[in-house]
Short mmCIF file of C-alpha atoms in Angstrom, two decimals:
data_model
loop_
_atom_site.label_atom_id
_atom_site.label_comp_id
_atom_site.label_asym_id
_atom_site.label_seq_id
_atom_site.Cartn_x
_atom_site.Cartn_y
_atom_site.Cartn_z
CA UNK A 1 51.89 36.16 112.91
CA UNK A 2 50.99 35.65 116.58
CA UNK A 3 54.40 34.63 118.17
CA UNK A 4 54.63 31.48 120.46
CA UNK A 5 52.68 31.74 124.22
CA UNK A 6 52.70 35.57 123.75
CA UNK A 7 56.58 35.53 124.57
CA UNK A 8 59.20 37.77 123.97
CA UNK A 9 62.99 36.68 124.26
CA UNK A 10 65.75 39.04 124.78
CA UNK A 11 69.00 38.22 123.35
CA UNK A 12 72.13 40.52 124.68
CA UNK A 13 73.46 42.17 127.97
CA UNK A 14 72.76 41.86 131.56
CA UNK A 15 75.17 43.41 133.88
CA UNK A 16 75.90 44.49 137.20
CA UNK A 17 75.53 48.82 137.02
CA UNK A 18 77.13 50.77 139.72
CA UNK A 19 75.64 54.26 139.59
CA UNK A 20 77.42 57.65 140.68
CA UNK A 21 75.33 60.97 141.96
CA UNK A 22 77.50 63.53 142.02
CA UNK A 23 76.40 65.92 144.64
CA UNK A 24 77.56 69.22 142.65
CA UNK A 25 78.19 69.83 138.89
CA UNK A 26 80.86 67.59 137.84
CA UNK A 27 84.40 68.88 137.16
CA UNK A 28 86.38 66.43 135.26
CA UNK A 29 90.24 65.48 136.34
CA UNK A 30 89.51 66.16 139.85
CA UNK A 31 87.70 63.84 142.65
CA UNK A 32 83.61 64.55 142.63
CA UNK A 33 81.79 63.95 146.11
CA UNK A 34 79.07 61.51 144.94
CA UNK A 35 76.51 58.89 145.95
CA UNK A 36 76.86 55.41 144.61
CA UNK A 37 74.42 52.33 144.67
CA UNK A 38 74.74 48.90 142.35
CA UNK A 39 71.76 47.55 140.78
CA UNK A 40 71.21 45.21 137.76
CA UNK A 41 71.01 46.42 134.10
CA UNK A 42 72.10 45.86 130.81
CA UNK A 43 69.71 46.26 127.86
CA UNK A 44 68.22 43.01 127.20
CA UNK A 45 68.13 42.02 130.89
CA UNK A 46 65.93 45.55 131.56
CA UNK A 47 63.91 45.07 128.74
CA UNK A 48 62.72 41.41 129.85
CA UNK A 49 62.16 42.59 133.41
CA UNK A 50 60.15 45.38 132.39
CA UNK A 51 58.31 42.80 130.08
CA UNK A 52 57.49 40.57 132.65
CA UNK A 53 56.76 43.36 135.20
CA UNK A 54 53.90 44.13 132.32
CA UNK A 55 52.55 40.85 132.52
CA UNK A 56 54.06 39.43 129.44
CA UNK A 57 56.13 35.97 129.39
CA UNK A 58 59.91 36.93 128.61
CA UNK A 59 62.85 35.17 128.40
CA UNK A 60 66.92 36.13 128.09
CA UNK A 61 69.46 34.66 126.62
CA UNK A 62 72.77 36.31 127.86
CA UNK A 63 75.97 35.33 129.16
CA UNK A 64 77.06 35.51 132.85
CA UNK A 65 80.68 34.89 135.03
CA UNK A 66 80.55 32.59 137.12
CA UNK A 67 81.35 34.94 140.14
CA UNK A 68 78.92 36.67 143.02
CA UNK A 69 77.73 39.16 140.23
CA UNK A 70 76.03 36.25 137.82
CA UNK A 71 74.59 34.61 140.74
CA UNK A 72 73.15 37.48 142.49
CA UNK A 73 71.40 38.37 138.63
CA UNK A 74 70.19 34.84 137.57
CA UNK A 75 68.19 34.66 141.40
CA UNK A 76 66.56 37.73 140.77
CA UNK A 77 66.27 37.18 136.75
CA UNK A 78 64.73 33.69 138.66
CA UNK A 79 62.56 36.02 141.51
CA UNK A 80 61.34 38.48 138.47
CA UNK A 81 59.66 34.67 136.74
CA UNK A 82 61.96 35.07 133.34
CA UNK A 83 62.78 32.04 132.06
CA UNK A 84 66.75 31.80 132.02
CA UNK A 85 67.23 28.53 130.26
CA UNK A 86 69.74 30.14 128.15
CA UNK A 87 71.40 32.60 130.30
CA UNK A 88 75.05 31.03 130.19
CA UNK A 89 77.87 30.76 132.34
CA UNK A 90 81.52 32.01 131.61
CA UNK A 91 84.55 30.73 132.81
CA UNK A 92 86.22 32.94 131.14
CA UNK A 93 85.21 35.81 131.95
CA UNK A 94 83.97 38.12 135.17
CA UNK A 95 80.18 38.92 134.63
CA UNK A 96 79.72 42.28 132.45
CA UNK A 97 79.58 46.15 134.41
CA UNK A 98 78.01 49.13 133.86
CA UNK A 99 78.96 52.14 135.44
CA UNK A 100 77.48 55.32 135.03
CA UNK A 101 78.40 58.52 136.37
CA UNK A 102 75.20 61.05 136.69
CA UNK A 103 74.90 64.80 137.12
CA UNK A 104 73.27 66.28 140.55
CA UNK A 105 69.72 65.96 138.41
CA UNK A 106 70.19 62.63 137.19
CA UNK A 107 71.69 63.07 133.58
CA UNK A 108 73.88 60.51 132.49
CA UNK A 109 77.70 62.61 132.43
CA UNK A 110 79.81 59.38 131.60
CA UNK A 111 79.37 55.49 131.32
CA UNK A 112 81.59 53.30 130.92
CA UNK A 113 81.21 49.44 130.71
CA UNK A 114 83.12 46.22 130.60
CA UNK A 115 80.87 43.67 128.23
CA UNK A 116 83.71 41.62 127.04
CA UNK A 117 82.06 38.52 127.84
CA UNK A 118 79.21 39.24 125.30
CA UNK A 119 81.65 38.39 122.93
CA UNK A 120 80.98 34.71 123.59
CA UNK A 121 77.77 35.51 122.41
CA UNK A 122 78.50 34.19 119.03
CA UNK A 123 76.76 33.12 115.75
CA UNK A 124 77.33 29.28 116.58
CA UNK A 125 75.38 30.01 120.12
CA UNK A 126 72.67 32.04 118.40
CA UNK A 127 71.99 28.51 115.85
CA UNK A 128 72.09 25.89 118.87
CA UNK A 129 69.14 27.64 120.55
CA UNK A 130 67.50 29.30 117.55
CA UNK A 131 64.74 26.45 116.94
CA UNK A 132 63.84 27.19 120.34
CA UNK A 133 63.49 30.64 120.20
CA UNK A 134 62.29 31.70 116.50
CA UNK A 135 59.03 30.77 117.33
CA UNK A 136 58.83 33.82 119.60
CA UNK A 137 58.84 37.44 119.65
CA UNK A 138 62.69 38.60 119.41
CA UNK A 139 64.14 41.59 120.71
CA UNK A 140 67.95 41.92 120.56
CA UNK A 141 70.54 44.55 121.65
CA UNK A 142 74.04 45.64 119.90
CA UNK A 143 76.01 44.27 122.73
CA UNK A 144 75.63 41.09 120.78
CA UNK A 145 79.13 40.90 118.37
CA UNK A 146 78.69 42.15 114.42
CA UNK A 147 79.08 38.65 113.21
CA UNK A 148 76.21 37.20 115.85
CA UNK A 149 73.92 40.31 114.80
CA UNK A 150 74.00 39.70 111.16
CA UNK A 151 73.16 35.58 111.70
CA UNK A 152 70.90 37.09 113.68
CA UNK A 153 69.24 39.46 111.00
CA UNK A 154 69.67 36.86 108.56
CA UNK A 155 68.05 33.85 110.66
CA UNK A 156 64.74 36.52 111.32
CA UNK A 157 64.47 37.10 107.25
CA UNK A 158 63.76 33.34 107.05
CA UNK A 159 61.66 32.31 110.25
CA UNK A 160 60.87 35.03 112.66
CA UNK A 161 57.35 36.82 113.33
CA UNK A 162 59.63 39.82 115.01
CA UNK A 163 62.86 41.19 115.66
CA UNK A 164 63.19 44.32 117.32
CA UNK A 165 67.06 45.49 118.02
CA UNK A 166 68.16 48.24 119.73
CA UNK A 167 71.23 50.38 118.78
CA UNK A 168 72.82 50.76 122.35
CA UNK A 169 75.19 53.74 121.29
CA UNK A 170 77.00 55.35 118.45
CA UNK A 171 79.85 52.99 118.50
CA UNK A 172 77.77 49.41 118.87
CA UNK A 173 75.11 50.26 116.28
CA UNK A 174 78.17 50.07 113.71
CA UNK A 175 77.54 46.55 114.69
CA UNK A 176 74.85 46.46 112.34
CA UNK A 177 74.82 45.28 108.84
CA UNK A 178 73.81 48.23 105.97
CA UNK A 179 71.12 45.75 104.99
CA UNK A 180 68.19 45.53 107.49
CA UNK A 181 65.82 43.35 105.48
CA UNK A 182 64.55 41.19 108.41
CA UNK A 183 64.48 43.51 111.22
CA UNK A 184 60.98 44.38 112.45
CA UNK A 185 61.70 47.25 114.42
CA UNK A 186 64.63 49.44 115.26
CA UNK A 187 65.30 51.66 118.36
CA UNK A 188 67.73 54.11 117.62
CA UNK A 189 68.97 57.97 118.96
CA UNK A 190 70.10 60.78 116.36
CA UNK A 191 73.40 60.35 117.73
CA UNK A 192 72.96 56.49 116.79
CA UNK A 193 71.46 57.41 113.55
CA UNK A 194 74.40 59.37 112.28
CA UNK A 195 77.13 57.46 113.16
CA UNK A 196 74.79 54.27 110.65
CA UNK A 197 74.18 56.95 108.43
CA UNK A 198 77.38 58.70 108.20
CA UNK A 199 75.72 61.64 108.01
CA UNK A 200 76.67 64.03 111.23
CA UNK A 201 74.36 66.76 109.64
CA UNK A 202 71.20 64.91 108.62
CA UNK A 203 67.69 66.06 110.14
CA UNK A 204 65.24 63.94 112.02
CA UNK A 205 63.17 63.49 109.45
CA UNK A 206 65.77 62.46 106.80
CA UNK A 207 67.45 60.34 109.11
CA UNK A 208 64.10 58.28 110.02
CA UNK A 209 63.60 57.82 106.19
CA UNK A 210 67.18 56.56 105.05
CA UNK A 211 66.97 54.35 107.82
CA UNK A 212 63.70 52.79 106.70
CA UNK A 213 65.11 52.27 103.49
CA UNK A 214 67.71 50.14 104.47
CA UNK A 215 64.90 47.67 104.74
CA UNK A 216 63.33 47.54 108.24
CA UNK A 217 59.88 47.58 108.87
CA UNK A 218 59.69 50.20 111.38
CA UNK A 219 62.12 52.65 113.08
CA UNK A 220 61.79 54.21 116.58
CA UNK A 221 63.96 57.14 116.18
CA UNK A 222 64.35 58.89 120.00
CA UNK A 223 65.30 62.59 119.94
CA UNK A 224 65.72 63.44 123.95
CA UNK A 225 63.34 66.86 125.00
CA UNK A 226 61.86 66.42 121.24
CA UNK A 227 60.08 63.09 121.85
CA UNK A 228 60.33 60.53 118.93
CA UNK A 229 59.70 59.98 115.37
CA UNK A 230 57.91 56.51 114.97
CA UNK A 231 57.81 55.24 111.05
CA UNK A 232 57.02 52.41 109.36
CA UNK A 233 55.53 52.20 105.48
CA UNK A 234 52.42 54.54 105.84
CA UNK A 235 54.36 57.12 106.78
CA UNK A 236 56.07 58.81 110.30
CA UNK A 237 54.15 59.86 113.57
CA UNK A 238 56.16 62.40 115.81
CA UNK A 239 55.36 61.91 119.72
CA UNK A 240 56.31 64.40 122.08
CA UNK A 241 58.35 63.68 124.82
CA UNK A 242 56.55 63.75 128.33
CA UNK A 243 57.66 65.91 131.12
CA UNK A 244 59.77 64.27 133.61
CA UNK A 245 61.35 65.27 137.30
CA UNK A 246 64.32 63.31 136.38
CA UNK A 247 65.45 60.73 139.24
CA UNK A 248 67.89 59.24 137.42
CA UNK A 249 67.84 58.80 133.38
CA UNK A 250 69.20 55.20 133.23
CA UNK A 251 66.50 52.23 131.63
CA UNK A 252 64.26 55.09 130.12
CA UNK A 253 65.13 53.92 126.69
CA UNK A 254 64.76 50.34 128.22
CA UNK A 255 61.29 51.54 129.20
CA UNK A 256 60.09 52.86 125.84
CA UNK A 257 61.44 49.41 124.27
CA UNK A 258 59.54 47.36 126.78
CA UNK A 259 56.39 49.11 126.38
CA UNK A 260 56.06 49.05 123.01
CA UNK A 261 57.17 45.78 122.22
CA UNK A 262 54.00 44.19 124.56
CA UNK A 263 51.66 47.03 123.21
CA UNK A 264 52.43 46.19 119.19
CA UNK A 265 52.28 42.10 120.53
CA UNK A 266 48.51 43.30 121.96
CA UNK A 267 47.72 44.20 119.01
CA UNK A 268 48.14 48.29 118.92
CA UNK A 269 49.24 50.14 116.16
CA UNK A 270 52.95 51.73 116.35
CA UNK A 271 51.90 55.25 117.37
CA UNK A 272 49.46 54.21 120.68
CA UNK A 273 52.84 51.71 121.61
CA UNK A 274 55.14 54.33 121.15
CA UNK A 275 52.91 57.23 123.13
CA UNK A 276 52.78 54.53 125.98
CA UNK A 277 56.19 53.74 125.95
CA UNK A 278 56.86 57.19 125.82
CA UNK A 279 54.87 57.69 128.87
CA UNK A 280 56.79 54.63 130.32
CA UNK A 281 60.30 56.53 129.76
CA UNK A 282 59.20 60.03 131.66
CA UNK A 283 57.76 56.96 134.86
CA UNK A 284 60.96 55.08 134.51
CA UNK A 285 63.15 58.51 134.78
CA UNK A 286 61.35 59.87 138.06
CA UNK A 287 62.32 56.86 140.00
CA UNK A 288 66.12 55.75 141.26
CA UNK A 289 65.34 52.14 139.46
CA UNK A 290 66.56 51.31 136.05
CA UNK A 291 63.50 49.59 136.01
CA UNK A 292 60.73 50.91 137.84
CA UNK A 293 59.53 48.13 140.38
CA UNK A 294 55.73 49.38 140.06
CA UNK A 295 55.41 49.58 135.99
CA UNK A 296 51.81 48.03 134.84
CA UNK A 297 49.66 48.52 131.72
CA UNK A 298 46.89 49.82 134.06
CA UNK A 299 49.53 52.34 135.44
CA UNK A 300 51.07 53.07 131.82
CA UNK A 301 47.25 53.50 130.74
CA UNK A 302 46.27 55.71 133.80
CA UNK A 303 49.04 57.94 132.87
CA UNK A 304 48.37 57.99 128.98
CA UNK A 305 44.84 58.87 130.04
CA UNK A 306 46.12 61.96 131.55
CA UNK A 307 48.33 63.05 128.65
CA UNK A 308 46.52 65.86 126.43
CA UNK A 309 45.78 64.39 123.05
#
């Protein structure tokens, strides 16, 4: 089912990230000379800007304060040309932060983040807008609260043509519901995948398969230097990751989300989306951006060009 105008709304976090270079390896309980620069992030907010940047209509429905922070985001959210009709403003709270403090090369060493507001984000907000939105192409992160995420997964299983979450980290993903029925596609790490699982031994392989059984349609499973395993009912496809002179590490997940969400709503199969969103990570990680400012398909499909087969 073709969703809506071609658009994809994002349902989750958008934050202010303040980033940290240390200038040597870092040695914890002591001060670290580092570099620091803010920037915009959160998942669902990179996802839709690397959407649109792609050409693609995109939308987010988030939760701001109503501080410098929130402003500063919905003018460039409004700059970018995603639609913020539902980005909402909290009284209540300061606008969510992201900080993340990165090795010399650009590894992420620590992050830590302040999302309480997301917890606003509830089930009764999801229903007011959802005749709007289910129409569309969904993608959701886990910064959403349990109860929103399971309305969520439960409102797709009736009327949705897809819904694509993404597990965030080991501790949101427990977020998620043991039945997936509904969900068209989940992004996931093996860290991620263990923690659902409960399993801190199982392989790659077994964990992409357990997962599918729990009733989504397709699972992105990431696995760092080993590239990906991408299944869905026909069976898995194993991509190798690309190599990267890592800039900074931050939105390459966001990247390979973006990516592949427009590619499958082009029409491609899973394994071309996930090779270009692959390709789309190692870009993403070789710039200081969380998302990089010059991502295109006819970038994305220069680069895939020049991948061996």
């Amino acid at each position: 089912m073709k969703p809506e105008a071609g658009r994809i709304v994002c349902i989750g976090g958008a934050t202010v990230d303040r980033k940290y270079r240390t200038r040597a390896p870092i040695h914890f309980r002591t001060s670290n000379p580092a570099m620091a620069e803010r920037s915009f992030g959160g998942v669902a907010r990179n996802v839709a800007e690397g959407i649109a940047r792609l050409g693609t209509k995109s939308s987010l429905v988030s939760l701001l304060g109503n501080d410098e922070n929130g402003r500063a985001i919905r003018a460039e959210l409004a700059r970018l040309g995603i639609d913020i009709r539902h980005v909402g403003i909290s009284e209540d709270h300061a606008t969510a932060e992201y900080v993340a403090v990165l090795e010399p090369e650009g590894d992420l060493a620590l992050g830590l983040a302040d999302m309480a507001i997301f917890d606003a984000l509830d089930p009764a907000f999801l229903r007011r807008i959802w005749a709007e939105i289910a129409p569309s192409w969904i993608f959701a992160d886990c910064n959403l609260p349990s109860p929103t995420l399971r309305e969520l997964i439960g409102l797709a299983r009736r009327r949705c043509p897809m819904l694509a979450i993404d597990a965030v980290s080991a501790v949101k993903v427990m977020r998620l519901p043991r039945d997936l029925t509904g969900v068209g596609l989940l992004f996931l790490n093996m860290d991620e995948a263990r923690s659902l699982l409960d399993d801190t031994g199982i392989s790659p392989d077994a964990a992409a398969a357990a997962l599918l059984a729990r009733g989504p349609e397709r699972i992105v499973l990431t696995l760092g230097e080993g590239g990906l395993i991408a299944t869905d009912r026909t069976g898995p496809t194993r991509v190798h990751a690309i190599p990267a002179r890592v800039v900074d590490a931050t939105g390459a997940g966001d990247a390979l989300i973006a990516v592949t969400l427009v590619a499958l709503l082009e029409g491609r199969s899973l394994a071309e989306a996930v090779r270009m969103g692959t390709v789309a990570a190692a870009l993403t990680m070789e710039c200081p951006a969380s998302v990089r400012p010059d991502l295109t398909l006819a970038l994305l499909e220069s680069a895939v060009a020049g991948q061996p087969a």
